[in-house]
Amino acid sequence: QEQTEPFITFVLGGPGSGKGTQCAKIVETFGFKHLSAGDLLRREIASKSEYGSMILNTIREGKIVPSQVTVKLIQKEMESSDNKKFLIDGFPRSEENRMAFEKIVGTEPNVVLFFECPEAEMVKRVLDRNEGRVDDNIDTIKKRLKVFEELNLPVINYYSEKGKVFKINAVGTVDEIFEQVLPIFAACEA
Ligand code: UP5
Ligand code: MG
């Protein structure tokens, strides 16, 4: 019996670049399963799991949670999902994350979206969000931006060289940005 290959999209971009917002639009239009790595980690904190306090401290510092913890959470969600079209949001954040995913899950993404946004705009959005996230304060945001630049950009460069990256200008209204996203998946469906 033949098993359909999953279709995997990594959704990358700095803190507040609009990954989660655009993922919601993609889900609505194209019926993907949305897996936000940050949301999965925050759920671990809330459920008081064994790694909860380590994850909380890591997020508060804007650092990256050990790969095996995050990959396991993502893998579990992928395996239990009937929908095999995945949007993996905010992961991989480092070359180490990327290699762990490719090794453990055993596959590469089909598509990588990169939401490119100026730092000042990202800072403004995150500070305006007001949802009580422990990392939405100016000190942690500065650390998140630095970690993004140092550790996440190399992942984007890696996939760029493989021709998998679609770069999106993340400035504008939510709908204007989605206009750039639409044709990417419309082409995949055709
Ligand atoms: N907004 C959205 N689009 C807008 C637009 N076009 N114009 C104006 N405003 C817009 O958007 C952010 C805010 O901006 C919202 O208020 C939104 O309404 C508005 P959102 O869509 O939430 O942006 P997003 O890119 O998802 O921002 P987020 O803060 O979630 O990104 P991060 O990458 O920082 O957060 P994440 O949750 O992925 O990770 C948090 C932490 O978890 C990390 O710092 C890290 O410590 C840890 N983590 C890991 O260790 N490993 C992982 O694999 C993942 C996370
Ligand atoms: Mg998000």
mmCIF file of N, CA and C in Angstrom, residues 51-143:
data_model
loop_
_atom_site.group_PDB
_atom_site.id
_atom_site.type_symbol
_atom_site.label_atom_id
_atom_site.label_comp_id
_atom_site.label_asym_id
_atom_site.label_seq_id
_atom_site.Cartn_x
_atom_site.Cartn_y
_atom_site.Cartn_z
ATOM 1 N N TYR A 51 10.338 19.152 30.698
ATOM 2 C CA TYR A 51 11.243 20.155 30.158
ATOM 3 C C TYR A 51 10.714 21.587 30.310
ATOM 4 N N GLY A 52 9.531 21.716 30.891
ATOM 5 C CA GLY A 52 8.859 23.018 30.923
ATOM 6 C C GLY A 52 9.713 24.171 31.434
ATOM 7 N N SER A 53 10.362 23.976 32.567
ATOM 8 C CA SER A 53 11.095 25.113 33.149
ATOM 9 C C SER A 53 12.341 25.430 32.321
ATOM 10 N N MET A 54 12.967 24.402 31.754
ATOM 11 C CA MET A 54 14.123 24.643 30.870
ATOM 12 C C MET A 54 13.678 25.439 29.640
ATOM 13 N N ILE A 55 12.536 25.059 29.074
ATOM 14 C CA ILE A 55 12.040 25.752 27.890
ATOM 15 C C ILE A 55 11.706 27.206 28.222
ATOM 16 N N LEU A 56 11.035 27.404 29.337
ATOM 17 C CA LEU A 56 10.682 28.774 29.744
ATOM 18 C C LEU A 56 11.916 29.652 29.873
ATOM 19 N N ASN A 57 12.947 29.127 30.539
ATOM 20 C CA ASN A 57 14.173 29.917 30.712
ATOM 21 C C ASN A 57 14.846 30.213 29.379
ATOM 22 N N THR A 58 14.812 29.245 28.492
ATOM 23 C CA THR A 58 15.439 29.428 27.181
ATOM 24 C C THR A 58 14.703 30.502 26.377
ATOM 25 N N ILE A 59 13.385 30.441 26.372
ATOM 26 C CA ILE A 59 12.583 31.420 25.624
ATOM 27 C C ILE A 59 12.757 32.817 26.213
ATOM 28 N N ARG A 60 12.810 32.898 27.525
ATOM 29 C CA ARG A 60 12.984 34.191 28.186
ATOM 30 C C ARG A 60 14.313 34.842 27.787
ATOM 31 N N GLU A 61 15.309 33.994 27.520
ATOM 32 C CA GLU A 61 16.627 34.490 27.107
ATOM 33 C C GLU A 61 16.738 34.657 25.588
ATOM 34 N N GLY A 62 15.690 34.318 24.878
ATOM 35 C CA GLY A 62 15.722 34.411 23.415
ATOM 36 C C GLY A 62 16.642 33.398 22.763
ATOM 37 N N LYS A 63 17.003 32.358 23.520
ATOM 38 C CA LYS A 63 17.907 31.326 22.991
ATOM 39 C C LYS A 63 17.117 30.189 22.357
ATOM 40 N N ILE A 64 17.839 29.209 21.837
ATOM 41 C CA ILE A 64 17.196 28.129 21.103
ATOM 42 C C ILE A 64 17.143 26.864 21.953
ATOM 43 N N VAL A 65 15.962 26.310 22.082
ATOM 44 C CA VAL A 65 15.745 25.082 22.846
ATOM 45 C C VAL A 65 16.496 23.939 22.140
ATOM 46 N N PRO A 66 17.073 22.998 22.915
ATOM 47 C CA PRO A 66 17.823 21.899 22.290
ATOM 48 C C PRO A 66 17.012 21.199 21.189
ATOM 49 N N SER A 67 17.708 20.902 20.099
ATOM 50 C CA SER A 67 17.052 20.360 18.910
ATOM 51 C C SER A 67 16.202 19.140 19.181
ATOM 52 N N GLN A 68 16.726 18.221 19.961
ATOM 53 C CA GLN A 68 15.976 16.963 20.100
ATOM 54 C C GLN A 68 14.621 17.181 20.756
ATOM 55 N N VAL A 69 14.536 18.183 21.649
ATOM 56 C CA VAL A 69 13.240 18.472 22.293
ATOM 57 C C VAL A 69 12.245 18.982 21.249
ATOM 58 N N THR A 70 12.659 19.966 20.458
ATOM 59 C CA THR A 70 11.758 20.577 19.483
ATOM 60 C C THR A 70 11.406 19.589 18.371
ATOM 61 N N VAL A 71 12.409 18.872 17.886
ATOM 62 C CA VAL A 71 12.144 17.938 16.778
ATOM 63 C C VAL A 71 11.163 16.855 17.216
ATOM 64 N N LYS A 72 11.315 16.376 18.444
ATOM 65 C CA LYS A 72 10.378 15.353 18.940
ATOM 66 C C LYS A 72 8.956 15.870 18.961
ATOM 67 N N LEU A 73 8.782 17.123 19.408
ATOM 68 C CA LEU A 73 7.430 17.697 19.466
ATOM 69 C C LEU A 73 6.838 17.819 18.062
ATOM 70 N N ILE A 74 7.663 18.277 17.127
ATOM 71 C CA ILE A 74 7.182 18.442 15.751
ATOM 72 C C ILE A 74 6.861 17.074 15.146
ATOM 73 N N GLN A 75 7.765 16.136 15.358
ATOM 74 C CA GLN A 75 7.591 14.799 14.783
ATOM 75 C C GLN A 75 6.312 14.129 15.282
ATOM 76 N N LYS A 76 6.049 14.300 16.583
ATOM 77 C CA LYS A 76 4.839 13.718 17.165
ATOM 78 C C LYS A 76 3.583 14.280 16.491
ATOM 79 N N GLU A 77 3.584 15.593 16.284
ATOM 80 C CA GLU A 77 2.441 16.237 15.623
ATOM 81 C C GLU A 77 2.302 15.758 14.182
ATOM 82 N N MET A 78 3.426 15.595 13.508
ATOM 83 C CA MET A 78 3.375 15.164 12.107
ATOM 84 C C MET A 78 2.824 13.747 12.002
ATOM 85 N N GLU A 79 3.276 12.898 12.909
ATOM 86 C CA GLU A 79 2.856 11.501 12.839
ATOM 87 C C GLU A 79 1.382 11.325 13.164
ATOM 88 N N SER A 80 0.861 12.179 14.030
ATOM 89 C CA SER A 80 -0.543 12.011 14.440
ATOM 90 C C SER A 80 -1.510 12.797 13.551
ATOM 91 N N SER A 81 -0.980 13.459 12.532
ATOM 92 C CA SER A 81 -1.840 14.263 11.663
ATOM 93 C C SER A 81 -2.258 13.478 10.418
ATOM 94 N N ASP A 82 -3.545 13.527 10.118
ATOM 95 C CA ASP A 82 -4.013 12.918 8.858
ATOM 96 C C ASP A 82 -3.643 13.804 7.682
ATOM 97 N N ASN A 83 -3.616 15.099 7.927
ATOM 98 C CA ASN A 83 -3.222 16.066 6.902
ATOM 99 C C ASN A 83 -1.704 16.050 6.777
ATOM 100 N N LYS A 84 -1.205 15.715 5.615
ATOM 101 C CA LYS A 84 0.246 15.589 5.447
ATOM 102 C C LYS A 84 0.875 16.794 4.737
ATOM 103 N N LYS A 85 0.119 17.885 4.645
ATOM 104 C CA LYS A 85 0.681 19.151 4.130
ATOM 105 C C LYS A 85 0.996 20.027 5.343
ATOM 106 N N PHE A 86 2.288 20.196 5.616
ATOM 107 C CA PHE A 86 2.673 20.864 6.861
ATOM 108 C C PHE A 86 3.299 22.241 6.638
ATOM 109 N N LEU A 87 2.881 23.174 7.501
ATOM 110 C CA LEU A 87 3.574 24.463 7.616
ATOM 111 C C LEU A 87 4.303 24.415 8.926
ATOM 112 N N ILE A 88 5.611 24.352 8.886
ATOM 113 C CA ILE A 88 6.391 24.313 10.121
ATOM 114 C C ILE A 88 6.932 25.720 10.350
ATOM 115 N N ASP A 89 6.361 26.380 11.341
ATOM 116 C CA ASP A 89 6.512 27.821 11.552
ATOM 117 C C ASP A 89 7.540 28.098 12.653
ATOM 118 N N GLY A 90 8.591 28.843 12.290
ATOM 119 C CA GLY A 90 9.589 29.236 13.282
ATOM 120 C C GLY A 90 10.624 28.158 13.564
ATOM 121 N N PHE A 91 10.795 27.241 12.675
ATOM 122 C CA PHE A 91 11.753 26.137 12.813
ATOM 123 C C PHE A 91 12.165 25.718 11.405
ATOM 124 N N PRO A 92 13.418 25.336 11.158
ATOM 125 C CA PRO A 92 14.581 25.278 12.061
ATOM 126 C C PRO A 92 15.238 26.641 12.245
ATOM 127 N N ARG A 93 15.691 26.886 13.463
ATOM 128 C CA ARG A 93 16.261 28.195 13.809
ATOM 129 C C ARG A 93 17.778 28.209 13.762
ATOM 130 N N SER A 94 18.388 27.079 13.517
ATOM 131 C CA SER A 94 19.855 27.007 13.473
ATOM 132 C C SER A 94 20.232 25.854 12.566
ATOM 133 N N GLU A 95 21.486 25.833 12.153
ATOM 134 C CA GLU A 95 21.960 24.714 11.338
ATOM 135 C C GLU A 95 21.835 23.408 12.121
ATOM 136 N N GLU A 96 22.051 23.483 13.430
ATOM 137 C CA GLU A 96 21.924 22.288 14.260
ATOM 138 C C GLU A 96 20.477 21.788 14.248
ATOM 139 N N ASN A 97 19.510 22.714 14.392
ATOM 140 C CA ASN A 97 18.086 22.353 14.284
ATOM 141 C C ASN A 97 17.803 21.677 12.946
ATOM 142 N N ARG A 98 18.307 22.287 11.907
ATOM 143 C CA ARG A 98 18.049 21.785 10.550
ATOM 144 C C ARG A 98 18.565 20.353 10.387
ATOM 145 N N MET A 99 19.801 20.132 10.825
ATOM 146 C CA MET A 99 20.399 18.806 10.655
ATOM 147 C C MET A 99 19.677 17.773 11.510
ATOM 148 N N ALA A 100 19.255 18.178 12.707
ATOM 149 C CA ALA A 100 18.520 17.242 13.568
ATOM 150 C C ALA A 100 17.202 16.852 12.925
ATOM 151 N N PHE A 101 16.501 17.814 12.358
ATOM 152 C CA PHE A 101 15.231 17.508 11.699
ATOM 153 C C PHE A 101 15.451 16.557 10.537
ATOM 154 N N GLU A 102 16.424 16.890 9.704
ATOM 155 C CA GLU A 102 16.636 16.070 8.504
ATOM 156 C C GLU A 102 17.048 14.654 8.880
ATOM 157 N N LYS A 103 17.778 14.534 9.988
ATOM 158 C CA LYS A 103 18.213 13.218 10.429
ATOM 159 C C LYS A 103 17.052 12.441 11.064
ATOM 160 N N ILE A 104 16.337 13.065 11.964
ATOM 161 C CA ILE A 104 15.306 12.346 12.727
ATOM 162 C C ILE A 104 14.061 12.111 11.877
ATOM 163 N N VAL A 105 13.587 13.154 11.188
ATOM 164 C CA VAL A 105 12.377 13.002 10.371
ATOM 165 C C VAL A 105 12.732 12.362 9.017
ATOM 166 N N GLY A 106 13.981 12.543 8.617
ATOM 167 C CA GLY A 106 14.449 11.854 7.417
ATOM 168 C C GLY A 106 14.018 12.487 6.113
ATOM 169 N N THR A 107 13.718 13.776 6.129
ATOM 170 C CA THR A 107 13.304 14.425 4.899
ATOM 171 C C THR A 107 13.626 15.919 4.927
ATOM 172 N N GLU A 108 13.678 16.483 3.724
ATOM 173 C CA GLU A 108 13.937 17.925 3.588
ATOM 174 C C GLU A 108 12.625 18.630 3.280
ATOM 175 N N PRO A 109 12.585 19.952 3.507
ATOM 176 C CA PRO A 109 11.368 20.681 3.142
ATOM 177 C C PRO A 109 11.240 20.768 1.623
ATOM 178 N N ASN A 110 9.991 20.887 1.160
ATOM 179 C CA ASN A 110 9.747 21.125 -0.262
ATOM 180 C C ASN A 110 9.927 22.602 -0.579
ATOM 181 N N VAL A 111 9.463 23.428 0.349
ATOM 182 C CA VAL A 111 9.461 24.877 0.156
ATOM 183 C C VAL A 111 9.888 25.550 1.458
ATOM 184 N N VAL A 112 10.632 26.662 1.339
ATOM 185 C CA VAL A 112 10.982 27.480 2.499
ATOM 186 C C VAL A 112 10.510 28.904 2.226
ATOM 187 N N LEU A 113 9.662 29.433 3.093
ATOM 188 C CA LEU A 113 9.249 30.836 2.969
ATOM 189 C C LEU A 113 10.103 31.671 3.908
ATOM 190 N N PHE A 114 10.570 32.796 3.402
ATOM 191 C CA PHE A 114 11.349 33.709 4.241
ATOM 192 C C PHE A 114 10.673 35.071 4.232
ATOM 193 N N PHE A 115 10.123 35.446 5.374
ATOM 194 C CA PHE A 115 9.492 36.757 5.524
ATOM 195 C C PHE A 115 10.549 37.769 5.944
ATOM 196 N N GLU A 116 10.904 38.608 4.981
ATOM 197 C CA GLU A 116 11.979 39.570 5.228
ATOM 198 C C GLU A 116 11.388 40.897 5.708
ATOM 199 N N CYS A 117 11.861 41.337 6.869
ATOM 200 C CA CYS A 117 11.258 42.505 7.522
ATOM 201 C C CYS A 117 12.348 43.323 8.216
ATOM 202 N N PRO A 118 12.296 44.645 8.105
ATOM 203 C CA PRO A 118 13.303 45.457 8.805
ATOM 204 C C PRO A 118 13.172 45.307 10.324
ATOM 205 N N GLU A 119 14.304 45.385 11.011
ATOM 206 C CA GLU A 119 14.295 45.179 12.463
ATOM 207 C C GLU A 119 13.352 46.137 13.185
ATOM 208 N N ALA A 120 13.366 47.407 12.792
ATOM 209 C CA ALA A 120 12.538 48.393 13.506
ATOM 210 C C ALA A 120 11.059 48.008 13.436
ATOM 211 N N GLU A 121 10.637 47.495 12.294
ATOM 212 C CA GLU A 121 9.237 47.071 12.129
ATOM 213 C C GLU A 121 8.941 45.835 12.999
ATOM 214 N N MET A 122 9.907 44.914 13.048
ATOM 215 C CA MET A 122 9.700 43.710 13.871
ATOM 216 C C MET A 122 9.575 44.092 15.352
ATOM 217 N N VAL A 123 10.441 44.993 15.792
ATOM 218 C CA VAL A 123 10.412 45.417 17.198
ATOM 219 C C VAL A 123 9.063 46.055 17.512
ATOM 220 N N LYS A 124 8.621 46.922 16.623
ATOM 221 C CA LYS A 124 7.349 47.617 16.838
ATOM 222 C C LYS A 124 6.202 46.611 16.950
ATOM 223 N N ARG A 125 6.142 45.660 16.029
ATOM 224 C CA ARG A 125 5.042 44.684 16.040
ATOM 225 C C ARG A 125 5.037 43.847 17.314
ATOM 226 N N VAL A 126 6.227 43.415 17.701
ATOM 227 C CA VAL A 126 6.287 42.547 18.884
ATOM 228 C C VAL A 126 5.905 43.327 20.147
ATOM 229 N N LEU A 127 6.380 44.565 20.237
ATOM 230 C CA LEU A 127 6.041 45.367 21.431
ATOM 231 C C LEU A 127 4.560 45.738 21.457
ATOM 232 N N ASP A 128 3.942 45.850 20.289
ATOM 233 C CA ASP A 128 2.511 46.193 20.219
ATOM 234 C C ASP A 128 1.599 44.992 20.454
ATOM 235 N N ARG A 129 2.162 43.780 20.471
ATOM 236 C CA ARG A 129 1.320 42.594 20.451
ATOM 237 C C ARG A 129 0.495 42.426 21.719
ATOM 238 N N ASN A 130 1.140 42.607 22.899
ATOM 239 C CA ASN A 130 0.369 42.587 24.144
ATOM 240 C C ASN A 130 -0.417 41.317 24.413
ATOM 241 N N GLU A 131 0.212 40.188 24.176
ATOM 242 C CA GLU A 131 -0.473 38.929 24.503
ATOM 243 C C GLU A 131 0.163 38.257 25.709
ATOM 244 N N GLY A 132 1.016 39.013 26.406
ATOM 245 C CA GLY A 132 1.610 38.485 27.624
ATOM 246 C C GLY A 132 2.725 37.476 27.413
ATOM 247 N N ARG A 133 3.315 37.441 26.220
ATOM 248 C CA ARG A 133 4.434 36.513 26.022
ATOM 249 C C ARG A 133 5.647 36.972 26.821
ATOM 250 N N VAL A 134 6.315 36.001 27.470
ATOM 251 C CA VAL A 134 7.434 36.346 28.353
ATOM 252 C C VAL A 134 8.609 36.949 27.581
ATOM 253 N N ASP A 135 8.617 36.722 26.256
ATOM 254 C CA ASP A 135 9.753 37.213 25.451
ATOM 255 C C ASP A 135 9.421 38.492 24.680
ATOM 256 N N ASP A 136 8.243 39.059 24.903
ATOM 257 C CA ASP A 136 7.871 40.291 24.200
ATOM 258 C C ASP A 136 8.226 41.540 25.011
ATOM 259 N N ASN A 137 9.466 41.643 25.385
ATOM 260 C CA ASN A 137 9.959 42.847 26.054
ATOM 261 C C ASN A 137 11.233 43.254 25.329
ATOM 262 N N ILE A 138 11.602 44.525 25.439
ATOM 263 C CA ILE A 138 12.678 45.026 24.588
ATOM 264 C C ILE A 138 14.001 44.272 24.794
ATOM 265 N N ASP A 139 14.304 43.896 26.023
ATOM 266 C CA ASP A 139 15.572 43.181 26.267
ATOM 267 C C ASP A 139 15.599 41.841 25.532
ATOM 268 N N THR A 140 14.523 41.075 25.669
ATOM 269 C CA THR A 140 14.496 39.764 25.013
ATOM 270 C C THR A 140 14.402 39.918 23.501
ATOM 271 N N ILE A 141 13.675 40.927 23.036
ATOM 272 C CA ILE A 141 13.559 41.109 21.583
ATOM 273 C C ILE A 141 14.940 41.344 20.968
ATOM 274 N N LYS A 142 15.754 42.156 21.625
ATOM 275 C CA LYS A 142 17.107 42.400 21.106
ATOM 276 C C LYS A 142 17.883 41.097 20.995
ATOM 277 N N LYS A 143 17.732 40.240 21.997
ATOM 278 C CA LYS A 143 18.429 38.947 21.961
ATOM 279 C C LYS A 143 17.872 38.065 20.848
#
